[in-house]
Short mmCIF file of C-alpha atoms and ligand atoms in Angstrom, two decimals:
data_model
loop_
_atom_site.label_atom_id
_atom_site.label_comp_id
_atom_site.label_asym_id
_atom_site.label_seq_id
_atom_site.Cartn_x
_atom_site.Cartn_y
_atom_site.Cartn_z
CA MET A 1 206.86 41.40 179.63
CA LYS A 2 203.12 40.84 180.21
CA ILE A 3 202.10 40.28 183.81
CA GLU A 4 198.48 39.39 184.45
CA PHE A 5 196.82 41.07 187.41
CA TYR A 6 195.75 37.65 188.69
CA LYS A 7 196.21 33.99 187.83
CA HIS A 8 194.33 31.36 189.80
CA SER A 9 196.00 28.28 191.27
CA VAL A 10 193.39 25.71 190.20
CA SER A 11 195.41 22.49 189.72
CA GLN A 12 194.81 19.29 187.78
CA LYS A 13 193.77 17.68 191.08
CA ASP A 14 191.11 20.37 191.59
CA ILE A 15 189.88 19.83 188.02
CA ASP A 16 189.81 16.03 188.55
CA ASN A 17 187.77 16.55 191.73
CA ALA A 18 185.25 18.70 189.84
CA VAL A 19 185.09 16.16 186.99
CA GLY A 20 184.48 13.46 189.62
CA VAL A 21 181.36 15.36 190.71
CA LEU A 22 180.27 15.93 187.10
CA ASN A 23 180.49 12.17 186.51
CA SER A 24 178.41 11.50 189.62
CA LEU A 25 174.67 11.60 190.13
CA PHE A 26 174.53 14.60 192.44
CA LEU A 27 175.62 18.04 191.21
CA THR A 28 173.89 20.33 193.70
CA THR A 29 174.24 20.71 197.49
CA GLY A 30 175.21 17.32 198.89
CA GLU A 31 178.02 15.35 200.49
CA VAL A 32 180.87 17.25 198.84
CA VAL A 33 179.52 20.56 200.18
CA SER A 34 179.19 18.99 203.65
CA GLU A 35 182.79 17.75 203.44
CA PHE A 36 184.04 21.21 202.45
CA GLU A 37 181.99 22.86 205.21
CA TYR A 38 183.41 20.45 207.77
CA LYS A 39 187.01 20.93 206.60
CA PHE A 40 186.70 24.71 206.36
CA SER A 41 185.35 24.85 209.93
CA ARG A 42 188.25 22.69 211.08
CA TYR A 43 190.75 24.94 209.28
CA LEU A 44 189.31 28.02 211.00
CA ASP A 45 188.73 26.27 214.31
CA CYS A 46 185.10 27.35 214.15
CA LYS A 47 182.11 25.09 214.87
CA TYR A 48 179.92 25.53 211.77
CA THR A 49 180.29 26.61 208.15
CA VAL A 50 177.40 27.08 205.73
CA GLY A 51 178.37 27.17 202.03
CA VAL A 52 176.65 29.69 199.77
CA THR A 53 177.20 31.04 196.26
CA SER A 54 179.03 34.28 197.16
CA CYS A 55 180.29 36.39 200.01
CA THR A 56 177.59 38.91 199.10
CA ALA A 57 174.99 36.24 199.88
CA ALA A 58 176.93 35.23 203.01
CA LEU A 59 176.77 38.82 204.32
CA HIS A 60 173.13 39.29 203.36
CA LEU A 61 171.97 36.02 204.93
CA SER A 62 174.05 36.56 208.09
CA LEU A 63 172.36 39.91 208.65
CA LEU A 64 168.94 38.29 208.13
CA ALA A 65 169.82 35.36 210.39
CA TYR A 66 170.55 37.82 213.19
CA GLY A 67 167.24 39.59 212.58
CA ILE A 68 168.69 42.80 211.13
CA GLY A 69 166.32 44.62 208.79
CA PRO A 70 164.34 47.80 208.10
CA GLY A 71 164.90 50.60 210.61
CA ASP A 72 168.25 49.17 211.75
CA GLU A 73 171.68 50.70 211.25
CA VAL A 74 174.83 48.72 210.62
CA ILE A 75 178.25 50.28 211.12
CA THR A 76 180.83 49.51 208.46
CA THR A 77 183.72 50.98 206.47
CA PRO A 78 183.64 53.02 203.27
CA MET A 79 186.98 51.42 202.25
CA THR A 80 185.68 48.11 200.93
CA PHE A 81 184.08 46.52 197.91
CA ILE A 82 180.46 47.67 197.43
CA ALA A 83 179.21 44.16 198.32
CA THR A 84 179.67 44.92 202.04
CA ALA A 85 177.40 47.96 202.14
CA ASN A 86 175.04 46.65 199.46
CA ALA A 87 174.35 43.53 201.56
CA ILE A 88 173.26 45.79 204.44
CA ILE A 89 170.84 47.55 202.08
CA HIS A 90 169.64 44.19 200.67
CA ALA A 91 168.74 43.24 204.26
CA GLY A 92 166.63 46.41 204.47
CA ALA A 93 168.98 48.17 206.92
CA THR A 94 171.06 51.34 206.56
CA PRO A 95 174.86 51.32 206.30
CA VAL A 96 176.58 53.87 208.54
CA PHE A 97 180.20 54.51 207.66
CA VAL A 98 183.10 55.05 210.02
CA ASP A 99 186.47 56.26 208.72
CA VAL A 100 189.56 54.05 208.54
CA GLU A 101 193.07 53.97 210.00
CA PRO A 102 195.69 55.62 207.76
CA ASP A 103 198.27 52.83 208.27
CA THR A 104 196.10 49.77 207.63
CA ALA A 105 192.99 51.12 205.81
CA ASN A 106 190.87 49.07 208.22
CA ILE A 107 187.92 50.58 210.12
CA ASP A 108 189.17 52.74 212.99
CA ALA A 109 187.74 50.95 216.03
CA ASN A 110 188.30 54.09 218.13
CA LEU A 111 185.71 55.98 216.05
CA ILE A 112 182.96 53.35 216.19
CA GLU A 113 181.33 54.45 219.46
CA ASN A 114 180.72 57.96 218.04
CA ALA A 115 178.60 56.43 215.25
CA ILE A 116 176.35 54.33 217.52
CA THR A 117 172.72 55.45 217.79
CA SER A 118 169.58 53.88 219.27
CA ARG A 119 169.05 52.21 215.87
CA THR A 120 172.48 50.56 215.63
CA LYS A 121 172.14 46.77 215.61
CA ALA A 122 175.43 45.51 214.23
CA ILE A 123 179.04 46.24 213.35
CA LEU A 124 180.33 44.86 210.06
CA PRO A 125 184.14 45.20 210.02
CA VAL A 126 186.04 44.28 206.84
CA HIS A 127 189.46 42.64 207.20
CA LEU A 128 190.84 44.63 204.30
CA TYR A 129 193.50 43.22 201.95
CA GLY A 130 193.95 40.29 204.38
CA GLN A 131 194.72 42.06 207.66
CA MET A 132 192.22 41.70 210.48
CA CYS A 133 190.61 44.68 212.18
CA ASP A 134 191.00 45.18 215.92
CA MET A 135 188.48 42.48 216.82
CA LYS A 136 189.16 42.66 220.58
CA LYS A 137 188.16 46.30 220.67
CA ILE A 138 185.21 45.76 218.30
CA ARG A 139 183.91 42.87 220.43
CA GLU A 140 184.24 45.01 223.55
CA ILE A 141 182.17 47.80 221.99
CA ALA A 142 179.61 45.30 220.67
CA ASN A 143 179.20 43.77 224.13
CA LYS A 144 178.81 47.20 225.72
CA TYR A 145 176.00 48.20 223.30
CA HIS A 146 174.53 44.70 222.68
CA LEU A 147 175.43 44.67 219.00
CA VAL A 148 175.97 41.78 216.60
CA VAL A 149 179.37 41.56 214.88
CA ILE A 150 179.52 40.14 211.37
CA GLU A 151 183.02 39.98 209.89
CA ASP A 152 183.56 40.52 206.19
CA SER A 153 186.45 38.07 205.84
CA ALA A 154 186.39 37.91 202.03
CA HIS A 155 190.11 38.80 202.03
CA ALA A 156 191.15 37.11 205.23
CA ILE A 157 190.77 33.32 205.36
CA GLU A 158 194.35 32.74 206.57
CA ALA A 159 194.57 35.80 208.83
CA SER A 160 195.00 36.11 212.58
CA ARG A 161 195.58 39.03 214.93
CA ASP A 162 196.49 38.83 218.62
CA GLY A 163 196.10 35.07 218.09
CA ILE A 164 192.45 35.55 217.04
CA ARG A 165 191.08 34.19 213.77
CA PRO A 166 188.05 35.31 211.73
CA GLY A 167 184.84 33.93 213.23
CA GLU A 168 186.31 33.69 216.72
CA LEU A 169 185.10 36.96 218.27
CA GLY A 170 182.53 37.84 215.60
CA ASP A 171 179.05 36.31 215.65
CA ALA A 172 179.59 35.23 212.05
CA ALA A 173 182.40 35.55 209.52
CA CYS A 174 181.73 35.70 205.78
CA PHE A 175 184.11 34.39 203.13
CA SER A 176 184.45 34.66 199.35
CA TYR A 177 185.69 32.10 196.82
CA TYR A 178 185.31 34.56 193.94
CA ALA A 179 187.60 34.23 190.89
CA THR A 180 190.48 36.28 192.32
CA LYS A 181 190.32 35.13 195.93
CA ASN A 182 192.97 33.10 197.79
CA ILE A 183 191.05 29.90 197.10
CA THR A 184 188.45 29.98 194.36
CA SER A 185 185.60 28.18 192.68
CA GLY A 186 184.97 31.09 190.28
CA GLU A 187 182.05 32.20 192.43
CA GLY A 188 181.31 30.99 195.94
CA GLY A 189 181.12 31.93 199.59
CA ALA A 190 180.49 30.74 203.13
CA VAL A 191 179.50 31.82 206.61
CA SER A 192 181.34 30.41 209.61
CA THR A 193 179.92 30.73 213.10
CA ASN A 194 180.05 29.13 216.52
CA ASN A 195 176.29 29.64 216.92
CA GLU A 196 174.40 26.41 216.11
CA GLU A 197 170.99 28.06 215.88
CA ILE A 198 172.31 30.64 213.40
CA ALA A 199 174.00 27.92 211.32
CA GLU A 200 170.69 26.04 211.08
CA LYS A 201 168.87 29.23 210.13
CA LEU A 202 171.47 30.01 207.45
CA LYS A 203 170.95 26.55 205.92
CA LYS A 204 167.27 27.39 205.51
CA LEU A 205 167.88 30.96 204.34
CA ARG A 206 170.19 29.74 201.55
CA LEU A 207 167.46 27.50 200.13
CA HIS A 208 164.06 29.21 200.09
CA GLY A 209 163.49 28.49 203.78
CA MET A 210 162.97 24.79 203.02
CA SER A 211 163.16 22.43 205.97
CA LYS A 212 165.12 19.82 203.95
CA GLY A 213 167.83 20.18 201.32
CA ALA A 214 167.90 18.15 198.10
CA ALA A 215 170.29 15.53 199.51
CA GLU A 216 167.98 14.86 202.46
CA ARG A 217 164.92 14.74 200.23
CA TYR A 218 166.23 12.29 197.66
CA SER A 219 168.91 10.14 199.28
CA LYS A 220 166.44 8.26 201.49
CA GLN A 221 162.75 7.34 201.37
CA TYR A 222 160.92 10.46 200.13
CA GLU A 223 159.89 12.74 202.97
CA HIS A 224 157.78 15.89 202.62
CA TRP A 225 159.47 19.19 203.28
CA ASP A 226 157.99 22.36 204.71
CA MET A 227 158.75 26.03 204.14
CA GLU A 228 159.23 27.60 207.53
CA ILE A 229 160.70 30.99 206.70
CA LEU A 230 161.20 33.02 203.52
CA GLY A 231 164.65 32.23 202.16
CA TRP A 232 166.75 32.95 199.08
CA LYS A 233 168.42 30.65 196.52
CA CYS A 234 172.14 30.73 197.09
CA ASN A 235 173.19 27.26 198.24
CA MET A 236 176.74 26.18 197.45
CA TYR A 237 176.72 23.15 195.15
CA ASN A 238 178.93 20.07 194.89
CA ILE A 239 180.89 21.24 191.82
CA GLN A 240 182.01 24.39 193.65
CA ALA A 241 182.92 22.48 196.79
CA ALA A 242 184.91 19.92 194.76
CA LEU A 243 187.03 22.71 193.29
CA LEU A 244 187.77 24.10 196.75
CA LEU A 245 188.63 20.97 198.74
CA ASN A 246 192.17 20.46 197.54
CA GLN A 247 192.90 24.20 197.41
CA LEU A 248 192.03 24.29 201.10
CA GLU A 249 194.64 21.55 201.71
CA ASN A 250 197.23 23.79 200.04
CA ILE A 251 196.08 27.11 201.45
CA GLU A 252 199.11 27.71 203.69
CA LYS A 253 201.54 26.82 200.88
CA TYR A 254 199.89 29.39 198.62
CA TRP A 255 199.91 31.90 201.47
CA GLN A 256 203.64 31.43 202.03
CA ARG A 257 204.40 32.27 198.41
CA ARG A 258 202.23 35.40 198.55
CA GLU A 259 203.94 36.38 201.82
CA GLN A 260 207.36 36.10 200.09
CA ILE A 261 206.15 38.27 197.21
CA CYS A 262 204.73 40.91 199.57
CA GLU A 263 208.00 41.00 201.48
CA MET A 264 209.87 41.62 198.20
CA TYR A 265 207.51 44.49 197.38
CA GLU A 266 207.74 45.94 200.90
CA GLU A 267 211.52 45.81 200.96
CA ALA A 268 211.75 47.45 197.54
CA PHE A 269 209.45 50.35 198.48
CA GLU A 270 210.55 50.77 202.11
CA GLU A 271 212.68 53.87 201.49
CA ASP A 272 210.75 55.09 198.46
CA SER A 273 209.95 58.80 198.43
CA VAL A 274 206.85 58.50 196.18
CA VAL A 275 205.39 55.05 196.88
CA THR A 276 203.99 54.14 200.31
CA CYS A 277 202.83 50.71 201.51
CA LEU A 278 200.21 50.03 204.15
CA LYS A 279 201.47 48.38 207.34
CA VAL A 280 201.03 44.85 208.58
CA LEU A 281 200.96 45.22 212.36
CA PRO A 282 203.50 43.23 214.42
CA ASN A 283 200.88 41.03 216.14
CA SER A 284 199.06 40.31 212.90
CA LYS A 285 199.29 37.62 210.21
CA SER A 286 197.89 39.12 207.03
CA ALA A 287 196.22 36.69 204.67
CA ARG A 288 198.05 38.70 201.97
CA HIS A 289 195.09 38.85 199.62
CA LEU A 290 195.85 42.14 197.85
CA PHE A 291 199.04 44.19 197.72
CA THR A 292 198.26 47.87 197.37
CA ILE A 293 200.60 50.83 197.09
CA LEU A 294 199.72 54.46 197.67
CA VAL A 295 200.92 57.15 195.28
CA PRO A 296 200.12 60.89 195.11
CA PRO A 297 196.38 61.12 194.32
CA LYS A 298 196.76 63.60 191.45
CA ARG A 299 199.14 61.22 189.67
CA ARG A 300 197.37 57.92 190.48
CA ASP A 301 195.44 57.41 187.25
CA SER A 302 198.34 58.36 184.98
CA ILE A 303 200.77 56.15 186.95
CA MET A 304 198.31 53.28 186.65
CA GLY A 305 198.02 53.84 182.90
CA GLN A 306 201.81 53.69 182.57
CA PHE A 307 201.94 50.41 184.53
CA GLN A 308 199.45 48.97 182.06
CA GLU A 309 201.43 50.27 179.08
CA SER A 310 204.41 48.38 180.52
CA GLY A 311 202.34 45.18 180.53
CA ILE A 312 201.43 45.09 184.22
CA GLY A 313 197.85 44.27 185.19
CA VAL A 314 196.52 46.56 187.92
CA ALA A 315 193.30 47.30 189.82
CA VAL A 316 191.93 49.84 192.28
CA ASN A 317 190.75 48.33 195.57
CA PHE A 318 188.86 50.48 196.33
CA ARG A 319 187.57 53.99 195.74
CA ALA A 320 185.70 55.03 198.90
CA ILE A 321 182.18 53.78 198.37
CA HIS A 322 180.33 56.70 199.96
CA LEU A 323 181.44 58.75 196.95
CA LEU A 324 179.86 56.44 194.36
CA THR A 325 176.76 57.90 192.70
CA PHE A 326 174.19 55.59 194.31
CA TYR A 327 175.53 56.23 197.82
CA ARG A 328 175.77 59.99 197.29
CA GLN A 329 172.24 60.19 195.88
CA THR A 330 170.58 57.80 198.32
CA PHE A 331 172.26 58.85 201.56
CA GLY A 332 173.53 62.36 200.78
CA TYR A 333 177.19 61.49 201.32
CA GLU A 334 179.74 64.06 200.21
CA ARG A 335 183.47 64.34 199.81
CA GLY A 336 185.09 65.30 203.11
CA MET A 337 182.95 63.08 205.33
CA TYR A 338 185.49 60.23 205.62
CA PRO A 339 188.76 61.93 204.69
CA ILE A 340 191.17 59.06 205.34
CA ALA A 341 189.16 56.55 203.29
CA GLU A 342 188.88 59.17 200.54
CA LYS A 343 192.63 59.79 200.52
CA ILE A 344 193.43 56.08 200.36
CA GLY A 345 190.75 55.56 197.71
CA ASP A 346 192.29 58.32 195.58
CA SER A 347 195.87 57.07 196.04
CA THR A 348 195.69 53.32 195.86
CA ILE A 349 196.88 50.95 193.12
CA THR A 350 196.84 47.17 193.52
CA LEU A 351 199.83 45.25 192.14
CA PRO A 352 199.81 41.63 190.92
CA LEU A 353 199.91 39.09 193.77
CA TYR A 354 199.43 35.34 193.35
CA PRO A 355 201.49 32.17 193.92
CA LYS A 356 202.27 31.70 190.22
CA LEU A 357 204.06 35.06 190.02
CA SER A 358 207.79 34.34 189.50
CA ASN A 359 210.59 36.27 191.25
CA GLU A 360 211.60 37.62 187.85
CA GLU A 361 208.09 38.98 187.31
CA VAL A 362 208.04 40.54 190.79
CA GLN A 363 211.37 42.24 190.05
CA TYR A 364 209.98 43.54 186.77
CA VAL A 365 206.92 45.01 188.56
CA ILE A 366 209.21 46.69 191.11
CA LYS A 367 211.43 48.10 188.36
CA VAL A 368 208.45 49.54 186.46
CA VAL A 369 206.88 51.00 189.63
CA LYS A 370 210.14 52.75 190.48
CA GLU A 371 210.77 54.01 186.95
CA VAL A 372 207.23 55.30 186.44
CA THR A 373 206.83 56.94 189.84
CA THR A 374 210.20 58.76 189.74
CA SER A 375 209.80 59.99 186.16
C1 LIG B 1 185.76 42.99 200.94
C2 LIG B 1 184.82 42.21 200.08
N1 LIG B 1 183.63 41.84 200.59
C3 LIG B 1 182.75 41.13 199.88
C4 LIG B 1 183.02 40.76 198.58
C5 LIG B 1 181.99 40.02 197.81
O1 LIG B 1 182.40 38.74 197.48
P1 LIG B 1 181.60 37.90 196.39
O2 LIG B 1 182.09 38.34 195.05
O3 LIG B 1 181.98 36.47 196.69
O4 LIG B 1 180.16 38.15 196.58
C6 LIG B 1 184.24 41.10 198.02
C7 LIG B 1 184.53 40.68 196.63
O5 LIG B 1 185.49 40.93 196.02
C8 LIG B 1 185.17 41.85 198.77
O6 LIG B 1 186.33 42.25 198.25
#
């Protein structure tokens, strides 16, 4: 059996929507983007969403919108995709890592205060694999030290914890519509916020700092635009938004199927003596973006190779980023500094998880995992 690591859920309706845009006059940022932004905000129960071309851009621009730059420190987790920490560096600031919780792999909110210095300006928690961090505690710390909170919600569109959703307690939440995400336009991203001034600033930052977007410039009598601030070029365009609209309508249906699959995996590995699963906390709805297992670190790479030989697509999300060459060389990080993130990074294997995965395929994955890990 061959089981792909990921298969997207782009439907004929999504394709028809994109073709509709391609047959129209306006391909770039226009009404379809506005419609998606409005509907995404409504889904999250957040006031504003600004569509961009990636979550990396969403993180970068959010930091800039809140005035974070050279000389500033931003607290984040080493157990994430490099985009999180890279965006801090792109903004000119310095990432400061805090270790993670062993059960969830999310940033350990109890360790954050120890990492705060006079230069700390923001906390950038990552809702890893789909489960939200302890946002109540993080907000409390941020209020105490007057820090901005920007949530990396690339994995967590559908998540909630203690009844709180992404973007609710954070000053901004950043999302990804990358090729393997829960809804996808191949590449894409957004920032959601309840702060109107920041939303307006983000609209400028995504388009060179221009005072008017293309739709405003060309849909009416021509009006001159001004450049008020220095911006970037990462505006979401209509073709991307068209692909996402109908996926957003179906987002809970897709989530339910992933939830079922995760429950099958969790039940199968509950009593396992070699394989461990991370925990979804009782008061938490995980967006179920990635399903990762932990195996003994010394055996991880060979186990992964055997999964692949059995036809199962796998990935590693993630090796602790402070150990990657650039981070070691630039910031002097060494093994031993964030031991829990390192252990998870050395032990983790991500299994296939997507709505199109059949029960038979899930059972095959479980069978192979058990056979390989007990051999
Ligand atoms: C946790 C996390 N943050 C940010 C990103 C960056 O997203 P994008 O590829 O849309 O820039 C990713 C991408 O996979 C991610 O996993």
